[in-house]
mmCIF file of C-alpha atoms in Angstrom:
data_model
loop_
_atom_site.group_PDB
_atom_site.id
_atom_site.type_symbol
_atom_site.label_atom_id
_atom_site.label_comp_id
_atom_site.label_asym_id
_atom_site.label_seq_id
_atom_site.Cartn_x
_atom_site.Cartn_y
_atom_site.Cartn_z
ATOM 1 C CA UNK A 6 0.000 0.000 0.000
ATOM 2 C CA UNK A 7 1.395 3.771 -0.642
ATOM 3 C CA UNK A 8 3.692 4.412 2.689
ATOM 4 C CA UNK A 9 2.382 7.914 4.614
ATOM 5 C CA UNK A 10 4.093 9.633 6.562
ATOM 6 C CA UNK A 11 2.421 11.126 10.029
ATOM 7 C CA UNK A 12 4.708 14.194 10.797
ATOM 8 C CA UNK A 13 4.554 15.660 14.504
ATOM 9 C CA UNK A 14 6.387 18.868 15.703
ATOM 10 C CA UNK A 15 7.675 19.278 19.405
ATOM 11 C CA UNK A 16 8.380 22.010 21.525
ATOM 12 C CA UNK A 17 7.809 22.101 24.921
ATOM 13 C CA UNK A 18 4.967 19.753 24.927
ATOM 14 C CA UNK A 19 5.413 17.316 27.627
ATOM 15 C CA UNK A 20 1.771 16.887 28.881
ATOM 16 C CA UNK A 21 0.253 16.553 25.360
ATOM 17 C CA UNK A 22 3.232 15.008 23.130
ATOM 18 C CA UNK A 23 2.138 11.531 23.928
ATOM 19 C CA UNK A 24 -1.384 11.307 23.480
ATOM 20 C CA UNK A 25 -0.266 12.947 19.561
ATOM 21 C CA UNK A 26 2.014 10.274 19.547
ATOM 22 C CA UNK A 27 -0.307 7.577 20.319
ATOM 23 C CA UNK A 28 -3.329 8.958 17.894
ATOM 24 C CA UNK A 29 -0.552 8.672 15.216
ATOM 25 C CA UNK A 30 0.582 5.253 16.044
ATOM 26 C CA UNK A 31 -3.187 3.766 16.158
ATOM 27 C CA UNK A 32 -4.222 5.033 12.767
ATOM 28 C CA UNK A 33 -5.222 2.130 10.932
ATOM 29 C CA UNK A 34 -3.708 2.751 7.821
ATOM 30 C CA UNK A 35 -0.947 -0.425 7.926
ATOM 31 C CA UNK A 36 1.619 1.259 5.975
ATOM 32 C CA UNK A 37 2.754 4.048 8.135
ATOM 33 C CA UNK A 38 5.924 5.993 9.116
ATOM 34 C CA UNK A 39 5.620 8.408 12.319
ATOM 35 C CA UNK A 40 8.524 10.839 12.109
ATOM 36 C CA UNK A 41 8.692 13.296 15.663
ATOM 37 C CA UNK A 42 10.809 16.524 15.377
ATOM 38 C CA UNK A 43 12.028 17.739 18.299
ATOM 39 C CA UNK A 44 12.739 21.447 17.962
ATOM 40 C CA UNK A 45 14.998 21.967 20.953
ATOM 41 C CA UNK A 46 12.503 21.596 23.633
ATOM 42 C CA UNK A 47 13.591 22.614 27.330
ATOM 43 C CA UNK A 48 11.652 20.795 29.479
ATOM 44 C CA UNK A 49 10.723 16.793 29.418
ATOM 45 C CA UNK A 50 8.887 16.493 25.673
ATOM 46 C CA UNK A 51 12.136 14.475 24.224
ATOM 47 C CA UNK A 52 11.629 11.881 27.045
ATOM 48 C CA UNK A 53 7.906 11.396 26.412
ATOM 49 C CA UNK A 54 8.432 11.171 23.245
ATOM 50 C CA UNK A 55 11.330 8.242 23.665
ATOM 51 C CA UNK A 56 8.768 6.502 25.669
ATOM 52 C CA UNK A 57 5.927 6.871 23.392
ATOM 53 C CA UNK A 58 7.620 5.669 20.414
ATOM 54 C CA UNK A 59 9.539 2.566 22.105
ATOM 55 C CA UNK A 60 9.434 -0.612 20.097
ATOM 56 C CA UNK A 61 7.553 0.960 17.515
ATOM 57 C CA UNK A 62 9.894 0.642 14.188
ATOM 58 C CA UNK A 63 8.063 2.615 12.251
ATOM 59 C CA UNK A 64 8.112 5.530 14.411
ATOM 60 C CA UNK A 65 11.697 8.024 14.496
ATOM 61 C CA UNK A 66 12.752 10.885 16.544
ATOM 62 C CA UNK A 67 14.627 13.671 15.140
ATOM 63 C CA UNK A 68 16.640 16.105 17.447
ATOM 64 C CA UNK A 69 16.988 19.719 16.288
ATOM 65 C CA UNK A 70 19.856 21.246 18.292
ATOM 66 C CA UNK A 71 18.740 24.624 18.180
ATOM 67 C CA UNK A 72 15.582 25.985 18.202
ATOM 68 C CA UNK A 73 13.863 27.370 14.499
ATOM 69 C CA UNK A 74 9.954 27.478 14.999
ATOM 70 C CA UNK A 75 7.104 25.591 13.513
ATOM 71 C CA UNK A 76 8.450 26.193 10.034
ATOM 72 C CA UNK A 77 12.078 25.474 10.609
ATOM 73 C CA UNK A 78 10.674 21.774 12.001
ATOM 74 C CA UNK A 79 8.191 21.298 9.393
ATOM 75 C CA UNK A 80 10.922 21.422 6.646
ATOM 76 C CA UNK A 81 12.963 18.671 8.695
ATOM 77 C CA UNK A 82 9.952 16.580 8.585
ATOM 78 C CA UNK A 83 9.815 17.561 4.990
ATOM 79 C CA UNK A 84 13.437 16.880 4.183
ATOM 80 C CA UNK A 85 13.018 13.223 6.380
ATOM 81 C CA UNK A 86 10.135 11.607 5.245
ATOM 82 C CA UNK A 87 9.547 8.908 3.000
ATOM 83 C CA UNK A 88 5.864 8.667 2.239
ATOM 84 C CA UNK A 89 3.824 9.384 -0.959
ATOM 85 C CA UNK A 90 1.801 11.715 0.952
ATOM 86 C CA UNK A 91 2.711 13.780 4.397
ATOM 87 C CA UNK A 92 0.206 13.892 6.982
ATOM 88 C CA UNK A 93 0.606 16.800 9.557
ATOM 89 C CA UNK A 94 -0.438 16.458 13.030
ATOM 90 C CA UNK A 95 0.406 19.208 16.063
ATOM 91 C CA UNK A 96 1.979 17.942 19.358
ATOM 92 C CA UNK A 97 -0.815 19.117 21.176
ATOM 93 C CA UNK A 98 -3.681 17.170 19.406
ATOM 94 C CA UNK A 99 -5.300 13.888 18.964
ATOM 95 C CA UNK A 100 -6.471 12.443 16.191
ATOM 96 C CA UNK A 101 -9.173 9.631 14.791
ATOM 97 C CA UNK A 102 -7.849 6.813 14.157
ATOM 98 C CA UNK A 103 -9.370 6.863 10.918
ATOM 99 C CA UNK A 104 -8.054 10.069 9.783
ATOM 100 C CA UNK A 105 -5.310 9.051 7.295
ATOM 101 C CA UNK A 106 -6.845 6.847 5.711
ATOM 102 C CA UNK A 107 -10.091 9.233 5.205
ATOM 103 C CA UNK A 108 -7.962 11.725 3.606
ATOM 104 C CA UNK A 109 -5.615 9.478 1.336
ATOM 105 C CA UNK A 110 -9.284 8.177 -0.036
ATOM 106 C CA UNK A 111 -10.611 11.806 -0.115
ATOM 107 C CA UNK A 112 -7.418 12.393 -2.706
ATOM 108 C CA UNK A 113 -7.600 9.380 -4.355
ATOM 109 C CA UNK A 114 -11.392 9.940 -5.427
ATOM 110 C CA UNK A 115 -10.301 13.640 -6.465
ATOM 111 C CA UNK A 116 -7.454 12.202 -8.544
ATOM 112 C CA UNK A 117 -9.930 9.499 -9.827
ATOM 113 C CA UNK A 118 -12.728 11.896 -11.178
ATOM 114 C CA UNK A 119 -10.487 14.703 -12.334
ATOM 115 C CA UNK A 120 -7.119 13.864 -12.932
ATOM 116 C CA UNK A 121 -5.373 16.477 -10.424
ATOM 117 C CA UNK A 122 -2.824 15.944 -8.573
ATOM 118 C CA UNK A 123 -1.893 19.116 -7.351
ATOM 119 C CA UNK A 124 -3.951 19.055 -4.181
ATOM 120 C CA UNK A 125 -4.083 19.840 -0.564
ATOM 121 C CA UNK A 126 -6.282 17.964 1.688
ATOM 122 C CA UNK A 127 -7.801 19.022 5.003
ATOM 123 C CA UNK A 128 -10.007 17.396 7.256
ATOM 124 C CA UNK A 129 -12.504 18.755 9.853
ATOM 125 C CA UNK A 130 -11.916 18.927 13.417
ATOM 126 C CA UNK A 131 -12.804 20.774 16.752
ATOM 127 C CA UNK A 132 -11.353 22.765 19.173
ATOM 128 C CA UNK A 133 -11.371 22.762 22.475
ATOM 129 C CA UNK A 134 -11.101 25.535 25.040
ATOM 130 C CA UNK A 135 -9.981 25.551 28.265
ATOM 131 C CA UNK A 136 -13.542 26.877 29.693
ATOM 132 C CA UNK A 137 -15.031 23.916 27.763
ATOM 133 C CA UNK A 138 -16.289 25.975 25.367
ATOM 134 C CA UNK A 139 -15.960 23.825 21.851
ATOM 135 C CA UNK A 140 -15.505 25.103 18.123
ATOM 136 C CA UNK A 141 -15.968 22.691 15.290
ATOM 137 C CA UNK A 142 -13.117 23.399 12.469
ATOM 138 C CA UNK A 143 -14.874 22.403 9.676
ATOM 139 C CA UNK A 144 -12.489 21.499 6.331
ATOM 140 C CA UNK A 145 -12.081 23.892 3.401
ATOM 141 C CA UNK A 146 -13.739 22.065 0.516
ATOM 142 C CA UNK A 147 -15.604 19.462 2.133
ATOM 143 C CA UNK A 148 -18.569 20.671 0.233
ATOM 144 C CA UNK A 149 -18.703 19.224 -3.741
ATOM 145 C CA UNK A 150 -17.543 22.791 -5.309
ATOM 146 C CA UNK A 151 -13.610 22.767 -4.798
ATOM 147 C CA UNK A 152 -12.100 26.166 -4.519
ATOM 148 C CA UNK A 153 -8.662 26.192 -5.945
ATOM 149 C CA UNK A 154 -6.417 29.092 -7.610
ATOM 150 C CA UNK A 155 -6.433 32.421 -6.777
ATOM 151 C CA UNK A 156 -10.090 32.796 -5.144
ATOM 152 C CA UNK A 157 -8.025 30.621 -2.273
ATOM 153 C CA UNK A 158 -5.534 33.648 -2.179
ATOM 154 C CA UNK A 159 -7.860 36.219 -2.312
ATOM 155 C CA UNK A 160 -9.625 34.641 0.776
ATOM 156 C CA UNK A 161 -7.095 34.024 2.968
ATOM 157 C CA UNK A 162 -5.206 37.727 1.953
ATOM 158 C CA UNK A 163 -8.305 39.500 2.476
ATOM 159 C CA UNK A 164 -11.160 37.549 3.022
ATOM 160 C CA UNK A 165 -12.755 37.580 -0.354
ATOM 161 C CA UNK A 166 -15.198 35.230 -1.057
ATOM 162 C CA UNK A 167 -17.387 33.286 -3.815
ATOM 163 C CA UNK A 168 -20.663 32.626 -2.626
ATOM 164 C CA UNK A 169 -20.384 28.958 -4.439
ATOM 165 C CA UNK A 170 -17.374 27.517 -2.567
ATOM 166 C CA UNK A 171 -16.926 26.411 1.056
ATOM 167 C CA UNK A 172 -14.004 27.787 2.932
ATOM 168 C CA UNK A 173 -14.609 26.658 6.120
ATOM 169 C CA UNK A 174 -12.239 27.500 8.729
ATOM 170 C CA UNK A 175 -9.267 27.746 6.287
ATOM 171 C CA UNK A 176 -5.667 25.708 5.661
ATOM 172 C CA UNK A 177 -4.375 25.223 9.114
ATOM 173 C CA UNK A 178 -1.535 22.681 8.652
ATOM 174 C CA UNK A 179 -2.587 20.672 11.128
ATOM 175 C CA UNK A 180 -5.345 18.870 9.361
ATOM 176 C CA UNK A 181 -3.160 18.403 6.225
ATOM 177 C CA UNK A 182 -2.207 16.008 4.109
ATOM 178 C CA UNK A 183 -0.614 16.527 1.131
ATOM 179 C CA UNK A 184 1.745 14.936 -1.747
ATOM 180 C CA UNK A 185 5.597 14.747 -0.493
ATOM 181 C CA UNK A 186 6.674 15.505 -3.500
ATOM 182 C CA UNK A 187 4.728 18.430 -4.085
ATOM 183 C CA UNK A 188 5.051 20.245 -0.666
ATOM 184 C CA UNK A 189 8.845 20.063 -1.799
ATOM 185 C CA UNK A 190 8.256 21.694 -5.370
ATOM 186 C CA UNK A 191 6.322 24.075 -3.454
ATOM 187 C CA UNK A 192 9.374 24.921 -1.393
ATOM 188 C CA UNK A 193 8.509 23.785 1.868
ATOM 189 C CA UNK A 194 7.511 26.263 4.506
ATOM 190 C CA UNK A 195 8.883 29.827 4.880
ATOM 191 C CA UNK A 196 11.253 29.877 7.981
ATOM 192 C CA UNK A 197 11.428 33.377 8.039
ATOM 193 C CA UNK A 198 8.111 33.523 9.481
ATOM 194 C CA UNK A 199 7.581 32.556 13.168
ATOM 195 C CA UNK A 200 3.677 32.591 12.652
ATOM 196 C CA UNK A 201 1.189 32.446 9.867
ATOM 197 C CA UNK A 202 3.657 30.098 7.781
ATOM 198 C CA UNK A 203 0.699 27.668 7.046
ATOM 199 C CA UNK A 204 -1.548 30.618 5.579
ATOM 200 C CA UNK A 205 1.678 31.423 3.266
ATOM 201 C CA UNK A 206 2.302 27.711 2.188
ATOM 202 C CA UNK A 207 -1.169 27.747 0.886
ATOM 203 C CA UNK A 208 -1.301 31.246 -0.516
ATOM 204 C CA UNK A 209 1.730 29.749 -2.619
ATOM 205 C CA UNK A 210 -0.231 26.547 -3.627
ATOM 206 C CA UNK A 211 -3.122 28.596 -4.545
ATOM 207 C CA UNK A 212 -0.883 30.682 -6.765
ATOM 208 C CA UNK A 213 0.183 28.057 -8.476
ATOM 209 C CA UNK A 214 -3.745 27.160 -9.424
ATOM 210 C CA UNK A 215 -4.308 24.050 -6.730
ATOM 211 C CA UNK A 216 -6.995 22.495 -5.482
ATOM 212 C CA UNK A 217 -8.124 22.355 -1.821
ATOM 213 C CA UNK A 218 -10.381 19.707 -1.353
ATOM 214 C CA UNK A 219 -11.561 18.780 2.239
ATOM 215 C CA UNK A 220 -13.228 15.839 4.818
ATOM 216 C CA UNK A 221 -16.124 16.561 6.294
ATOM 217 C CA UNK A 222 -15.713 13.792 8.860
ATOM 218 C CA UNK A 223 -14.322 15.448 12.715
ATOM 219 C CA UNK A 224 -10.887 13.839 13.076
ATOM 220 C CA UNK A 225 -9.262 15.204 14.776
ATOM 221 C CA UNK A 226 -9.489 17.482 18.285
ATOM 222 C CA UNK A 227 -7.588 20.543 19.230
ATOM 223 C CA UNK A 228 -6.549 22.057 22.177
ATOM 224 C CA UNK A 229 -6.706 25.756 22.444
ATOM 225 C CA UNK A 230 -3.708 26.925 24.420
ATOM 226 C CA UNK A 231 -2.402 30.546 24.916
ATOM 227 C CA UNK A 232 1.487 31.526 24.913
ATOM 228 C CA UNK A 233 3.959 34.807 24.609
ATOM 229 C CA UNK A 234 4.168 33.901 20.377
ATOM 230 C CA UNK A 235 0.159 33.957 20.028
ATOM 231 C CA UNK A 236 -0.282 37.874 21.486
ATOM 232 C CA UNK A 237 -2.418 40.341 18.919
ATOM 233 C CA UNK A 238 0.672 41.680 18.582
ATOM 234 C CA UNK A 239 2.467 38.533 17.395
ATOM 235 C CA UNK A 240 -0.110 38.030 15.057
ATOM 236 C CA UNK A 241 -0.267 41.187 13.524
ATOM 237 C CA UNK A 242 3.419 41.190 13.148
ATOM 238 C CA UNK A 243 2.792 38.290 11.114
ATOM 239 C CA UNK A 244 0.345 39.431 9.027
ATOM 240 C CA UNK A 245 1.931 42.178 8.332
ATOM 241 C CA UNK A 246 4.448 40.175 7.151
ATOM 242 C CA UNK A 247 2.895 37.784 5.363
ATOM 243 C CA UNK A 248 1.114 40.655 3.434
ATOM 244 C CA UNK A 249 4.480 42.303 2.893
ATOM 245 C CA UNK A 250 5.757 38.797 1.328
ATOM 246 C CA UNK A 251 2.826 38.551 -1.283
ATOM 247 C CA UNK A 252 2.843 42.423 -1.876
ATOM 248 C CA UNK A 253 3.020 42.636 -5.928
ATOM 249 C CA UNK A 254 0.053 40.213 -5.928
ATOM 250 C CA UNK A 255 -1.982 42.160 -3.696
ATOM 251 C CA UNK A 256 -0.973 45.255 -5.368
ATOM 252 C CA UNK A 257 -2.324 43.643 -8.754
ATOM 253 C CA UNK A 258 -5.968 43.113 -6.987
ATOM 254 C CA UNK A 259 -5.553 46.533 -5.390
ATOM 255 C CA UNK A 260 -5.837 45.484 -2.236
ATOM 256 C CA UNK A 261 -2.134 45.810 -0.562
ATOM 257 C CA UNK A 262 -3.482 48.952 1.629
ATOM 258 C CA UNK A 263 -6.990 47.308 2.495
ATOM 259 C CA UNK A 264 -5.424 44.449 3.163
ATOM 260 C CA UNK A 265 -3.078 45.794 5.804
ATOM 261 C CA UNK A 266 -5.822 48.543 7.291
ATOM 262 C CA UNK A 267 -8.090 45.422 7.695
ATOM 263 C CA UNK A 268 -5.525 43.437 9.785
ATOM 264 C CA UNK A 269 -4.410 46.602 11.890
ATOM 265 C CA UNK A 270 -8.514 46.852 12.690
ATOM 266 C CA UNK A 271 -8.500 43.499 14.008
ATOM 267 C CA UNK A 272 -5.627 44.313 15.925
ATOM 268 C CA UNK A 273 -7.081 46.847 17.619
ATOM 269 C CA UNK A 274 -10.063 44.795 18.645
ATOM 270 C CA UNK A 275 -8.284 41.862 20.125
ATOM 271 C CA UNK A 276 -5.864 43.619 22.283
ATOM 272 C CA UNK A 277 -8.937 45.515 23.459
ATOM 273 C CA UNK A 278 -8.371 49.345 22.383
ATOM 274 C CA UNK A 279 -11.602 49.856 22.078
ATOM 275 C CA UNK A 280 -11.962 53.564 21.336
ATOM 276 C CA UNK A 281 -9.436 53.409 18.907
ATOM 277 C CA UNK A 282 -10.816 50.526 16.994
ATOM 278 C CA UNK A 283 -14.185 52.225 16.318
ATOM 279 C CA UNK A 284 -12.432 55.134 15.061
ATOM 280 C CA UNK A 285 -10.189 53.127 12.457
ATOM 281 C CA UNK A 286 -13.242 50.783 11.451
ATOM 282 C CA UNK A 287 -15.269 53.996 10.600
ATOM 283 C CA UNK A 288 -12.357 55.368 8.793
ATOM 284 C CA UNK A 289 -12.280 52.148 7.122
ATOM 285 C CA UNK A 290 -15.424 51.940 6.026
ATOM 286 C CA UNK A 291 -16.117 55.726 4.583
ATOM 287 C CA UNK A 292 -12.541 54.878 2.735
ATOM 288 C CA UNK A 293 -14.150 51.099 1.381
ATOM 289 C CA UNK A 294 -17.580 51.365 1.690
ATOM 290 C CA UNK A 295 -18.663 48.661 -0.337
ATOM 291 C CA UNK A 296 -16.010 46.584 -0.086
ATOM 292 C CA UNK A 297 -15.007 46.876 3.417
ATOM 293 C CA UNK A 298 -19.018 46.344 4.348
ATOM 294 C CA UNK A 299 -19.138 42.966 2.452
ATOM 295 C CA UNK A 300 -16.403 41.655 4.580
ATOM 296 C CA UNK A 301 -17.727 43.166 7.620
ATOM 297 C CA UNK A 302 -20.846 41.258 7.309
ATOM 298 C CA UNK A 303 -19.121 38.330 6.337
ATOM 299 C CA UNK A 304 -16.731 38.098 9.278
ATOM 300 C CA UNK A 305 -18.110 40.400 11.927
ATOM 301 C CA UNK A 306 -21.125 38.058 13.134
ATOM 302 C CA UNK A 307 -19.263 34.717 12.903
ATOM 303 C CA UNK A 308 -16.868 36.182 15.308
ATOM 304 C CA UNK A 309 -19.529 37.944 17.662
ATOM 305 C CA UNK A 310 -20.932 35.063 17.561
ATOM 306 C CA UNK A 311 -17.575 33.117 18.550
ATOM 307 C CA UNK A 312 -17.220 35.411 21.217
ATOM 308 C CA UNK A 313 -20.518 35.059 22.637
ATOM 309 C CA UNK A 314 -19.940 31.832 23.015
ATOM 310 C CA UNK A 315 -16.586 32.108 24.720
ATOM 311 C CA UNK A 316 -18.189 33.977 27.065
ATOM 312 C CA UNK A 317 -21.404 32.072 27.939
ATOM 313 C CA UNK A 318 -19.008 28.793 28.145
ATOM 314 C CA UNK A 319 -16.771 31.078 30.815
ATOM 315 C CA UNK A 320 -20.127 31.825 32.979
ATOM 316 C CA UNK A 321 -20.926 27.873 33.174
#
């Protein structure tokens, strides 16, 4: 059968690296590699991990001597592995056992019926808070119209969006799986950027017109977890970033300076300057009026309605 590869990331993840570990080894797809990256950890994770792989041969740790962030480890997985197709799973979450084999059929069928190859393939999930509050993740193009090309750009840039395709809750590399080989053509992931490097791997596939086709099926659950590189200021650092990276594209859709006013907004909103966020959301609008209403209606009540829910969950 075609060998996958299961490819975990480590950093500090003692408490959760071993139930990861364990989802990975108990998928019942029989031919299986499980490759663990350690990226330098500091506290027990490389021990938990040498336990939870022990007398498994299909299962390898790799030590990185000095720490280079989730993209930095990714690529080592990359560079190591030995299957058709890689399968991505975080050290902090557990998946169904029946989750690689529900996305190697998933690309299978799309390669039977249309002949592409150049694919990424997510699957649905949830997410769980630490105030029990849970989110499903449902999977971009788990719905029979596949969005592929540049409308997947254009979405995950700036949140533009045909009313005929599914999006769901976008390309986080967790719930991948894609081909080996074409992860490498694509160049692997960007180690310049400490965050958002999954949004720019897929902005890149998209550019290069492929499809994102997705499970429906929840496989796989998440835990939400808080830390100094997930601040609103991390993450509009790398935003910022990643907009600065793809520049002459958005500059040829005229919308480089949207694109950035629209990430600065949501800045202001999650660190909680509240005053100040009303002011440059106004400004906003009277600058994009059409276009900047569209995608506040698109995004604004799915997140007030996220929050809500946060909140409620808090109160219980």
């Amino acid at each position: 059968m075609t060998l996958i590869t299961i490819g975990i990331t480590s950093y500090n993840a003692e408490d959760t690296i071993g139930r990861a570990i364990n989802s990975a080894l108990a998928q019942n797809w029989p031919a299986l590699e499980v490759l663990v990256v350690d990226d330098a950890s500091t506290d027990g994770s490389v021990a938990r991990i040498e336990t939870a792989i022990a007398g498994h041969d299909n299962a390898r740790l790799i030590r990185r001597s000095a720490n280079g962030g989730p993209a930095a480890a990714r690529n080592t997985l990359l560079a190591e592995a030995n299957g058709i197709y890689l399968a991505v799973f975080d050290d902090d979450d557990t998946s169904d056992p029946a989750r690689v084999r529900t996305q190697h059929d998933r690309i299978a069928a799309h390669l039977r019926d249309t002949g592409e190859a150049r694919v990424f393939c997510y699957t649905s999930g949830r997410r769980v808070y630490p105030n029990g509050y849970v989110k499903p993740l449902l999977a971009i193009g788990s719905r029979p119209k596949i969005p592929r090309g540049k409308a997947v750009a254009d979405y995950l840039m700036f949140n533009d969006r045909d009313p005929t395709l599914f999006y769901g809750s976008g390309t986080p590399t967790c719930a991948l799986m894609a081909p080996t080989a074409l992860l490498r053509e694509l160049g692997g992931f960007d180690e310049a950027l400490r965050r958002g490097e999954d949004v720019d791997l897929a902005i890149r596939m998209a550019l290069t017109g492929g499809a994102f086709i997705g499970c429906p099926e929840t496989l796989f659950e998440q835990e939400a977890t808080e830390g100094s590189d997930k601040t609103a200021e991390k993450n509009l650092e790398a935003e910022l970033a990643l907009l600065d990276k793809h520049a002459d594209y958005l500059r040829s859709r005229g919308r480089y300076n949207y694109a950035r006013q629209w990430f600065r907004i949501r800045y202001l909103h999650f660190s909680g300057q509240k005053a100040a966020f009303a002011l440059r959301l106004t400004l906003f609008l009277l600058r994009f009026p059409i276009k900047g209403g569209r995608h506040l209606l698109r995004s604004g009540p799915a997140r007030a309605r996220h929050e809500r829910l946060m909140k409620a969950s808090a109160k219980v």
